[in-house]
Tab-separated table of C-alpha atoms in Angstrom:
chain	number	residue	atom	x	y	z
P	1	MET	CA	-66.817	-45.029	-36.936
P	2	LYS	CA	-67.749	-43.991	-33.403
P	3	ILE	CA	-65.298	-44.686	-30.572
P	4	LEU	CA	-65.778	-44.343	-26.813
P	5	VAL	CA	-62.839	-44.196	-24.405
P	6	ILE	CA	-63.619	-44.806	-20.746
P	7	LYS	CA	-61.096	-43.214	-18.395
P	8	PRO	CA	-62.918	-41.275	-15.682
P	9	SER	CA	-60.060	-40.568	-13.258
P	10	ALA	CA	-57.649	-39.575	-11.824
P	11	LEU	CA	-55.981	-36.462	-13.245
P	12	GLY	CA	-52.645	-37.995	-14.226
P	13	ASP	CA	-54.263	-41.183	-15.501
P	14	VAL	CA	-56.663	-39.218	-17.700
P	15	VAL	CA	-53.761	-37.203	-19.145
P	16	ASN	CA	-51.835	-40.402	-19.857
P	17	GLY	CA	-54.858	-41.914	-21.563
P	18	LEU	CA	-55.393	-38.889	-23.787
P	19	ALA	CA	-52.095	-39.754	-25.514
P	20	ILE	CA	-54.031	-42.225	-27.684
P	21	VAL	CA	-56.429	-39.647	-29.156
P	22	PRO	CA	-54.240	-38.222	-31.982
P	23	ARG	CA	-53.254	-41.768	-32.906
P	24	LEU	CA	-56.910	-42.791	-33.149
P	25	ARG	CA	-57.481	-39.803	-35.458
P	26	ASN	CA	-54.650	-41.024	-37.684
P	27	LEU	CA	-55.950	-44.585	-37.726
P	28	PHE	CA	-59.542	-43.593	-38.439
P	29	PRO	CA	-59.565	-40.074	-39.973
P	30	ASN	CA	-63.351	-39.754	-40.044
P	31	CYS	CA	-64.060	-41.264	-36.651
P	32	LYS	CA	-65.980	-39.630	-33.823
P	33	ILE	CA	-64.267	-39.943	-30.438
P	34	HIS	CA	-66.185	-39.624	-27.181
P	35	TRP	CA	-64.623	-39.664	-23.702
P	36	PHE	CA	-66.302	-40.835	-20.506
P	37	VAL	CA	-64.914	-38.861	-17.562
P	38	ASN	CA	-65.542	-37.689	-14.034
P	39	SER	CA	-66.984	-34.173	-14.245
P	40	GLU	CA	-64.077	-32.992	-12.064
P	41	TYR	CA	-61.726	-33.547	-15.019
P	42	ALA	CA	-64.067	-32.618	-17.877
P	43	GLU	CA	-62.401	-29.230	-18.389
P	44	LEU	CA	-59.126	-31.012	-19.092
P	45	VAL	CA	-60.639	-33.503	-21.537
P	46	GLU	CA	-62.396	-30.696	-23.395
P	47	LEU	CA	-58.962	-29.283	-24.301
P	48	ALA	CA	-58.132	-32.464	-26.232
P	49	GLY	CA	-60.369	-31.764	-29.240
P	50	LEU	CA	-62.812	-34.624	-28.725
P	51	ASP	CA	-66.169	-34.846	-30.436
P	52	LYS	CA	-68.063	-35.341	-27.193
P	53	VAL	CA	-67.285	-35.461	-23.482
P	54	ILE	CA	-69.649	-37.563	-21.394
P	55	LYS	CA	-69.562	-36.309	-17.815
P	56	PHE	CA	-70.729	-38.004	-14.673
P	57	GLU	CA	-70.724	-37.053	-11.022
P	58	ARG	CA	-68.359	-38.869	-8.688
P	59	GLY	CA	-71.269	-39.658	-6.359
P	60	ALA	CA	-73.017	-41.726	-9.007
P	61	TRP	CA	-69.815	-43.714	-9.491
P	62	LYS	CA	-69.366	-44.340	-5.776
P	63	ASN	CA	-72.940	-45.481	-5.349
P	64	PHE	CA	-72.826	-48.029	-8.144
P	65	HIS	CA	-72.892	-50.986	-5.739
P	66	SER	CA	-75.802	-49.626	-3.737
P	67	VAL	CA	-79.206	-51.118	-4.506
P	68	PHE	CA	-81.177	-48.068	-3.476
P	69	SER	CA	-78.908	-45.104	-4.235
P	70	GLY	CA	-77.229	-43.990	-7.413
P	71	ILE	CA	-79.249	-46.375	-9.568
P	72	ASN	CA	-81.049	-43.554	-11.365
P	73	ASN	CA	-77.783	-41.883	-12.354
P	74	VAL	CA	-76.230	-45.136	-13.503
P	75	SER	CA	-79.361	-45.952	-15.522
P	76	LYS	CA	-79.257	-42.586	-17.290
P	77	ILE	CA	-75.594	-43.025	-18.155
P	78	SER	CA	-76.187	-46.576	-19.368
P	79	LEU	CA	-79.068	-45.468	-21.601
P	80	GLU	CA	-77.019	-42.655	-23.105
P	81	LEU	CA	-74.106	-44.966	-23.833
P	82	ARG	CA	-76.433	-47.532	-25.403
P	83	LYS	CA	-78.134	-44.933	-27.609
P	84	ASN	CA	-74.815	-43.684	-28.983
P	85	LYS	CA	-74.236	-47.010	-30.783
P	86	TYR	CA	-70.468	-47.163	-30.551
P	87	ASP	CA	-68.411	-49.319	-32.871
P	88	VAL	CA	-65.456	-49.506	-30.486
P	89	VAL	CA	-65.128	-49.007	-26.736
P	90	ILE	CA	-61.733	-48.839	-25.021
P	91	ASP	CA	-61.794	-49.216	-21.240
P	92	LEU	CA	-58.591	-47.718	-19.846
P	93	GLN	CA	-59.888	-47.736	-16.254
P	94	GLY	CA	-60.146	-51.478	-15.737
P	95	LEU	CA	-62.641	-51.725	-12.876
P	96	ILE	CA	-65.937	-53.591	-12.604
P	97	ARG	CA	-67.875	-50.346	-13.025
P	98	SER	CA	-66.053	-49.226	-16.161
P	99	GLY	CA	-66.219	-52.785	-17.471
P	100	TRP	CA	-69.980	-52.770	-17.009
P	101	PHE	CA	-70.364	-49.495	-18.886
P	102	THR	CA	-68.165	-50.928	-21.644
P	103	PHE	CA	-70.440	-53.936	-21.941
P	104	ILE	CA	-73.729	-52.028	-21.741
P	105	THR	CA	-72.838	-49.995	-24.843
P	106	GLY	CA	-73.380	-53.089	-26.949
P	107	ALA	CA	-70.327	-52.174	-29.035
P	108	PRO	CA	-69.087	-55.030	-31.250
P	109	VAL	CA	-65.473	-54.266	-30.246
P	110	ARG	CA	-64.793	-53.901	-26.515
P	111	ILE	CA	-61.126	-53.505	-25.596
P	112	GLY	CA	-59.689	-53.740	-22.097
P	113	PHE	CA	-56.821	-55.091	-20.043
P	114	SER	CA	-56.589	-58.799	-19.271
P	115	ASP	CA	-55.505	-58.030	-15.696
P	116	ALA	CA	-58.299	-55.528	-15.039
P	117	ARG	CA	-59.310	-55.515	-11.399
P	118	GLU	CA	-62.612	-56.742	-9.948
P	119	PHE	CA	-63.023	-59.230	-12.833
P	120	ALA	CA	-63.751	-56.405	-15.273
P	121	HIS	CA	-62.056	-58.419	-18.022
P	122	ILE	CA	-65.196	-60.526	-18.415
P	123	PHE	CA	-66.821	-57.581	-20.232
P	124	TYR	CA	-64.172	-57.326	-22.973
P	125	ASN	CA	-63.938	-59.305	-26.189
P	126	ARG	CA	-60.461	-58.041	-27.078
P	127	LYS	CA	-58.088	-58.334	-24.141
P	128	VAL	CA	-54.757	-56.527	-23.900
P	129	TYR	CA	-51.855	-58.188	-22.076
P	130	VAL	CA	-49.332	-55.795	-20.532
P	131	LYS	CA	-46.429	-56.056	-18.089
P	132	ARG	CA	-47.392	-53.065	-15.992
P	133	ASN	CA	-44.241	-52.891	-13.883
P	134	LYS	CA	-42.019	-53.002	-16.962
P	135	ILE	CA	-43.528	-50.220	-19.076
P	136	HIS	CA	-44.947	-46.749	-18.510
P	137	ALA	CA	-48.664	-46.207	-17.932
P	138	VAL	CA	-48.803	-44.244	-21.204
P	139	ASP	CA	-47.430	-47.244	-23.075
P	140	CYS	CA	-50.026	-49.466	-21.409
P	141	CYS	CA	-52.712	-47.228	-22.908
P	142	LEU	CA	-51.034	-47.323	-26.310
P	143	GLU	CA	-51.071	-51.130	-26.249
P	144	THR	CA	-54.859	-51.033	-26.640
P	145	LEU	CA	-54.409	-49.566	-30.133
P	146	LYS	CA	-52.717	-52.751	-31.312
P	147	LYS	CA	-56.129	-54.388	-31.078
P	148	LEU	CA	-57.246	-51.895	-33.736
P	149	GLY	CA	-54.389	-52.653	-36.117
P	150	ASP	CA	-51.774	-50.121	-35.019
P	151	GLU	CA	-48.595	-52.174	-34.643
P	152	ASN	CA	-46.352	-49.310	-33.559
P	153	PRO	CA	-48.431	-46.787	-31.595
P	154	VAL	CA	-46.658	-43.616	-30.482
P	155	ALA	CA	-47.755	-41.243	-27.724
P	156	GLU	CA	-48.874	-37.798	-28.746
P	157	TRP	CA	-50.897	-35.079	-27.068
P	158	LYS	CA	-52.739	-32.285	-28.809
P	159	TRP	CA	-54.296	-29.490	-26.782
P	160	PHE	CA	-56.602	-26.834	-28.176
P	161	GLY	CA	-57.231	-23.320	-26.900
P	162	LEU	CA	-54.171	-23.133	-24.630
P	163	ASN	CA	-52.936	-19.850	-26.100
P	164	ASP	CA	-56.120	-18.142	-24.950
P	165	LYS	CA	-55.641	-19.641	-21.483
P	166	ILE	CA	-52.055	-18.365	-21.372
P	167	THR	CA	-53.181	-14.870	-22.352
P	168	ALA	CA	-55.875	-14.886	-19.667
P	169	LEU	CA	-53.497	-16.242	-17.024
P	170	ASN	CA	-50.917	-13.595	-17.851
P	171	TRP	CA	-53.566	-10.900	-17.513
P	172	LYS	CA	-54.528	-12.217	-14.068
P	173	TYR	CA	-51.124	-13.070	-12.611
P	174	LYS	CA	-48.509	-11.478	-14.917
P	175	ILE	CA	-46.790	-14.814	-15.507
P	176	ASN	CA	-45.023	-13.596	-18.632
P	177	ASP	CA	-43.372	-10.598	-16.992
P	178	ASP	CA	-40.344	-12.722	-16.055
P	179	ASP	CA	-39.043	-16.252	-16.575
P	180	PHE	CA	-40.101	-18.551	-13.752
P	181	PHE	CA	-40.099	-22.010	-12.214
P	182	ALA	CA	-43.325	-23.774	-11.222
P	183	PHE	CA	-43.401	-25.868	-8.043
P	184	VAL	CA	-46.194	-28.397	-7.423
P	185	VAL	CA	-45.992	-28.490	-3.642
P	186	GLY	CA	-48.583	-31.090	-2.597
P	187	SER	CA	-49.818	-34.611	-3.218
P	188	ARG	CA	-52.814	-36.695	-2.219
P	189	TRP	CA	-50.572	-39.410	-0.778
P	190	GLU	CA	-48.722	-38.577	2.430
P	191	THR	CA	-45.831	-40.785	1.307
P	192	LYS	CA	-45.364	-38.790	-1.917
P	193	LYS	CA	-45.043	-35.422	-0.201
P	194	TRP	CA	-41.714	-33.616	-0.025
P	195	PRO	CA	-41.255	-31.468	3.118
P	196	PRO	CA	-42.379	-27.828	2.681
P	197	ASN	CA	-39.139	-26.556	4.224
P	198	PHE	CA	-37.228	-28.488	1.527
P	199	PHE	CA	-39.317	-26.857	-1.199
P	200	GLY	CA	-38.660	-23.519	0.482
P	201	LYS	CA	-34.907	-23.992	0.682
P	202	THR	CA	-34.859	-25.165	-2.948
P	203	ALA	CA	-36.727	-22.024	-4.006
P	204	ALA	CA	-34.228	-19.847	-2.156
P	205	LEU	CA	-31.209	-21.627	-3.635
P	206	LEU	CA	-32.631	-21.405	-7.153
P	207	TYR	CA	-33.445	-17.735	-6.746
P	208	LYS	CA	-29.908	-16.988	-5.573
P	209	LYS	CA	-28.407	-18.908	-8.500
P	210	THR	CA	-30.748	-17.816	-11.296
P	211	GLY	CA	-32.764	-14.794	-10.174
P	212	LEU	CA	-35.884	-16.484	-11.569
P	213	LYS	CA	-39.311	-16.145	-9.991
P	214	ILE	CA	-41.091	-19.165	-8.475
P	215	PHE	CA	-44.825	-19.819	-8.746
P	216	LEU	CA	-46.301	-22.367	-6.331
P	217	THR	CA	-49.344	-24.377	-7.292
P	218	GLY	CA	-51.612	-26.803	-5.469
P	219	THR	CA	-55.219	-27.460	-4.528
P	220	GLU	CA	-57.349	-25.491	-2.075
P	221	ASN	CA	-56.454	-28.092	0.548
P	222	GLU	CA	-52.770	-27.369	-0.052
P	223	ILE	CA	-52.847	-23.590	0.424
P	224	HIS	CA	-51.307	-23.985	3.879
P	225	ILE	CA	-48.465	-26.042	2.387
P	226	ALA	CA	-47.723	-23.313	-0.151
P	227	GLU	CA	-47.740	-20.713	2.633
P	228	GLU	CA	-45.238	-22.794	4.582
P	229	VAL	CA	-43.039	-23.140	1.493
P	230	MET	CA	-43.083	-19.363	1.049
P	231	PHE	CA	-42.134	-18.810	4.684
P	232	HIS	CA	-39.114	-21.105	4.438
P	233	ALA	CA	-38.083	-19.672	1.061
P	234	ILE	CA	-38.016	-16.125	2.413
P	235	GLU	CA	-36.330	-17.319	5.605
P	236	ASN	CA	-33.550	-18.812	3.462
P	237	GLY	CA	-32.978	-15.641	1.475
P	238	CYS	CA	-35.521	-15.650	-1.358
P	239	LYS	CA	-36.859	-12.197	-2.144
P	240	GLN	CA	-40.516	-11.963	-1.067
P	241	SER	CA	-41.654	-10.673	-4.459
P	242	ALA	CA	-39.884	-13.575	-6.186
P	243	ILE	CA	-42.138	-16.318	-4.815
P	244	VAL	CA	-45.896	-16.317	-5.433
P	245	SER	CA	-48.531	-18.834	-4.364
P	246	LEU	CA	-51.291	-19.719	-6.821
P	247	ALA	CA	-52.438	-22.680	-4.715
P	248	GLY	CA	-56.199	-23.053	-4.856
P	249	LYS	CA	-56.520	-20.358	-7.532
P	250	LEU	CA	-56.024	-22.189	-10.830
P	251	SER	CA	-58.442	-24.170	-12.946
P	252	LEU	CA	-57.100	-27.239	-14.755
P	253	SER	CA	-56.688	-25.309	-17.991
P	254	GLU	CA	-54.852	-22.533	-16.135
P	255	LEU	CA	-52.576	-25.136	-14.565
P	256	PHE	CA	-51.710	-26.332	-18.075
P	257	ALA	CA	-50.984	-22.768	-19.141
P	258	LEU	CA	-48.716	-22.177	-16.139
P	259	CYS	CA	-46.728	-25.357	-16.785
P	260	LYS	CA	-46.393	-24.587	-20.482
P	261	GLU	CA	-44.936	-21.141	-19.832
P	262	SER	CA	-42.564	-22.216	-17.052
P	263	LYS	CA	-38.857	-22.816	-17.560
P	264	LEU	CA	-39.164	-26.015	-15.524
P	265	VAL	CA	-41.683	-27.743	-13.258
P	266	LEU	CA	-40.540	-29.240	-9.943
P	267	THR	CA	-43.003	-31.808	-8.687
P	268	THR	CA	-43.534	-35.062	-6.865
P	269	ASP	CA	-45.532	-37.905	-8.456
P	270	THR	CA	-48.732	-35.944	-9.094
P	271	GLY	CA	-51.338	-35.350	-11.779
P	272	PRO	CA	-49.805	-31.955	-12.618
P	273	MET	CA	-46.517	-33.742	-13.360
P	274	HIS	CA	-48.217	-35.625	-16.194
P	275	CYS	CA	-49.944	-32.419	-17.322
P	276	ALA	CA	-46.558	-30.717	-17.608
P	277	VAL	CA	-45.078	-33.597	-19.596
P	278	SER	CA	-48.023	-33.655	-22.001
P	279	ILE	CA	-47.441	-30.045	-23.065
P	280	GLY	CA	-43.697	-30.445	-23.447
P	281	ALA	CA	-42.564	-28.722	-20.254
P	282	LYS	CA	-39.281	-29.694	-18.632
P	283	VAL	CA	-39.855	-31.603	-15.418
P	284	VAL	CA	-37.795	-32.670	-12.423
P	285	ALA	CA	-39.772	-35.281	-10.490
P	286	LEU	CA	-39.176	-36.457	-6.914
P	287	MET	CA	-40.393	-40.012	-6.385
P	288	GLY	CA	-40.618	-42.427	-3.481
P	289	PRO	CA	-43.509	-44.882	-3.074
P	290	THR	CA	-44.219	-45.347	-6.791
P	291	ASN	CA	-42.233	-46.907	-9.623
P	292	PRO	CA	-40.588	-44.272	-11.877
P	293	VAL	CA	-40.605	-46.672	-14.818
P	294	ARG	CA	-44.378	-46.951	-14.647
P	295	HIS	CA	-45.418	-43.615	-13.164
P	296	GLY	CA	-42.571	-41.179	-13.756
P	297	PRO	CA	-42.592	-38.295	-16.257
P	298	TYR	CA	-43.014	-39.919	-19.662
P	299	ASN	CA	-39.822	-39.798	-21.735
P	300	GLN	CA	-38.172	-37.709	-19.013
P	301	GLN	CA	-37.141	-40.512	-16.656
P	302	LYS	CA	-33.610	-39.110	-16.599
P	303	ASN	CA	-35.037	-36.203	-14.619
P	304	VAL	CA	-36.362	-38.387	-11.803
P	305	ILE	CA	-34.782	-38.231	-8.366
P	306	ALA	CA	-35.926	-41.352	-6.522
P	307	ILE	CA	-35.290	-42.498	-2.970
P	308	ASP	CA	-32.935	-45.450	-2.552
P	309	LYS	CA	-34.617	-47.818	-0.116
P	310	LYS	CA	-35.288	-51.547	-0.185
P	311	CYS	CA	-38.971	-50.984	0.541
P	312	ALA	CA	-39.435	-48.654	-2.450
P	313	PRO	CA	-41.622	-48.615	-4.391
P	314	CYS	CA	-44.092	-49.637	-1.697
P	315	TYR	CA	-47.292	-48.112	-3.174
P	316	LYS	CA	-48.501	-47.242	0.313
P	317	ARG	CA	-50.359	-43.987	0.906
P	318	LYS	CA	-49.141	-43.901	4.501
P	319	CYS	CA	-45.940	-45.454	5.775
P	320	PRO	CA	-46.641	-48.243	8.322
P	321	ASN	CA	-43.288	-47.447	9.957
P	322	ASN	CA	-44.005	-43.700	10.158
P	323	GLU	CA	-40.902	-42.947	8.112
P	324	THR	CA	-40.532	-39.842	5.963
P	325	CYS	CA	-38.652	-41.409	3.084
P	326	MET	CA	-39.005	-38.430	0.750
P	327	ALA	CA	-36.952	-36.351	3.191
P	328	GLU	CA	-33.932	-38.385	2.078
P	329	ILE	CA	-33.917	-36.251	-1.088
P	330	SER	CA	-32.029	-33.077	-0.222
P	331	PRO	CA	-32.711	-29.590	-1.624
P	332	GLU	CA	-29.080	-29.433	-2.762
P	333	THR	CA	-29.525	-32.596	-4.837
P	334	VAL	CA	-32.672	-31.181	-6.405
P	335	VAL	CA	-31.067	-27.842	-7.234
P	336	GLU	CA	-28.106	-29.627	-8.814
P	337	LYS	CA	-30.464	-31.643	-11.035
P	338	ILE	CA	-32.452	-28.548	-12.013
P	339	MET	CA	-29.308	-26.604	-12.872
P	340	GLU	CA	-28.073	-29.542	-14.899
P	341	GLU	CA	-31.353	-29.712	-16.799
P	342	MET	CA	-31.394	-25.974	-17.371
P	343	MET	CA	-27.720	-26.098	-18.408
P	344	ILE	CA	-26.924	-23.225	-16.075
P	345	GLU	CA	-23.354	-22.975	-14.852
């Protein structure tokens, strides 16, 4: 049997989707599993032990609706998918574009969500009904397996080659010299961001209480945020050598390695949060505009600190009232939760 899973983006969503892979292996021991993904996240998917990773450039995806641009790329992808002769295709993305690619494979079994956006459901012949606001995104993905006969699917992640990544990361940044916390200091949504001075004060308080080092991580666009966090941490009494910024320096696999080796990951609702959960790291998650039940750290919802406002979760990338709701979560509250999770008196 040959199975294709379509889940091109984003980082956290891809990680959540990969929870079905070990279960598919158990259901169909001799199956071949391919994954259709944005090339930006291919490195991550390649850690999951798949038989093939089909990469595409984001530009080709964006230009799908254009008559004159992107058509060559889409045609090449469509031909490749058709030639692979899949038995089963699972569309976890649920958009018109992913629905089209599901259909063009010609697979006899095409699974997708009944509430898929942009009328993508018309391309599926086995529709999955889920109550998205009542269950976690991981469980939504697992529901697709019921259409293949698995009545009680369970989430599981298996990553391959991480030990080599940990060794390499330690050689570069000496992460194993001391125990440490990892802070994910940025977010794509403005409304998800926690103030840098709050991260900084939290780092200082944790250092004073535990003596543990803090590594900061983020994208290249978030280097300035990490620098601001460091400034406020040192200003509040954190030793300069105890806080290190790796923002903009880590690949996806190195991010996994950092999270795996950390004592705990402090994060907002970000892709790295889901990465940390998938490798068994302890997480404390700060949440505002999104629903913790649906988007929080899987099976670690007790470690969520969420804002208490009538408008939450609003799912808005920018607040129309120019409020900074996440600032209602204090560093002291976060430190208390971390200490509780670490069982440190």
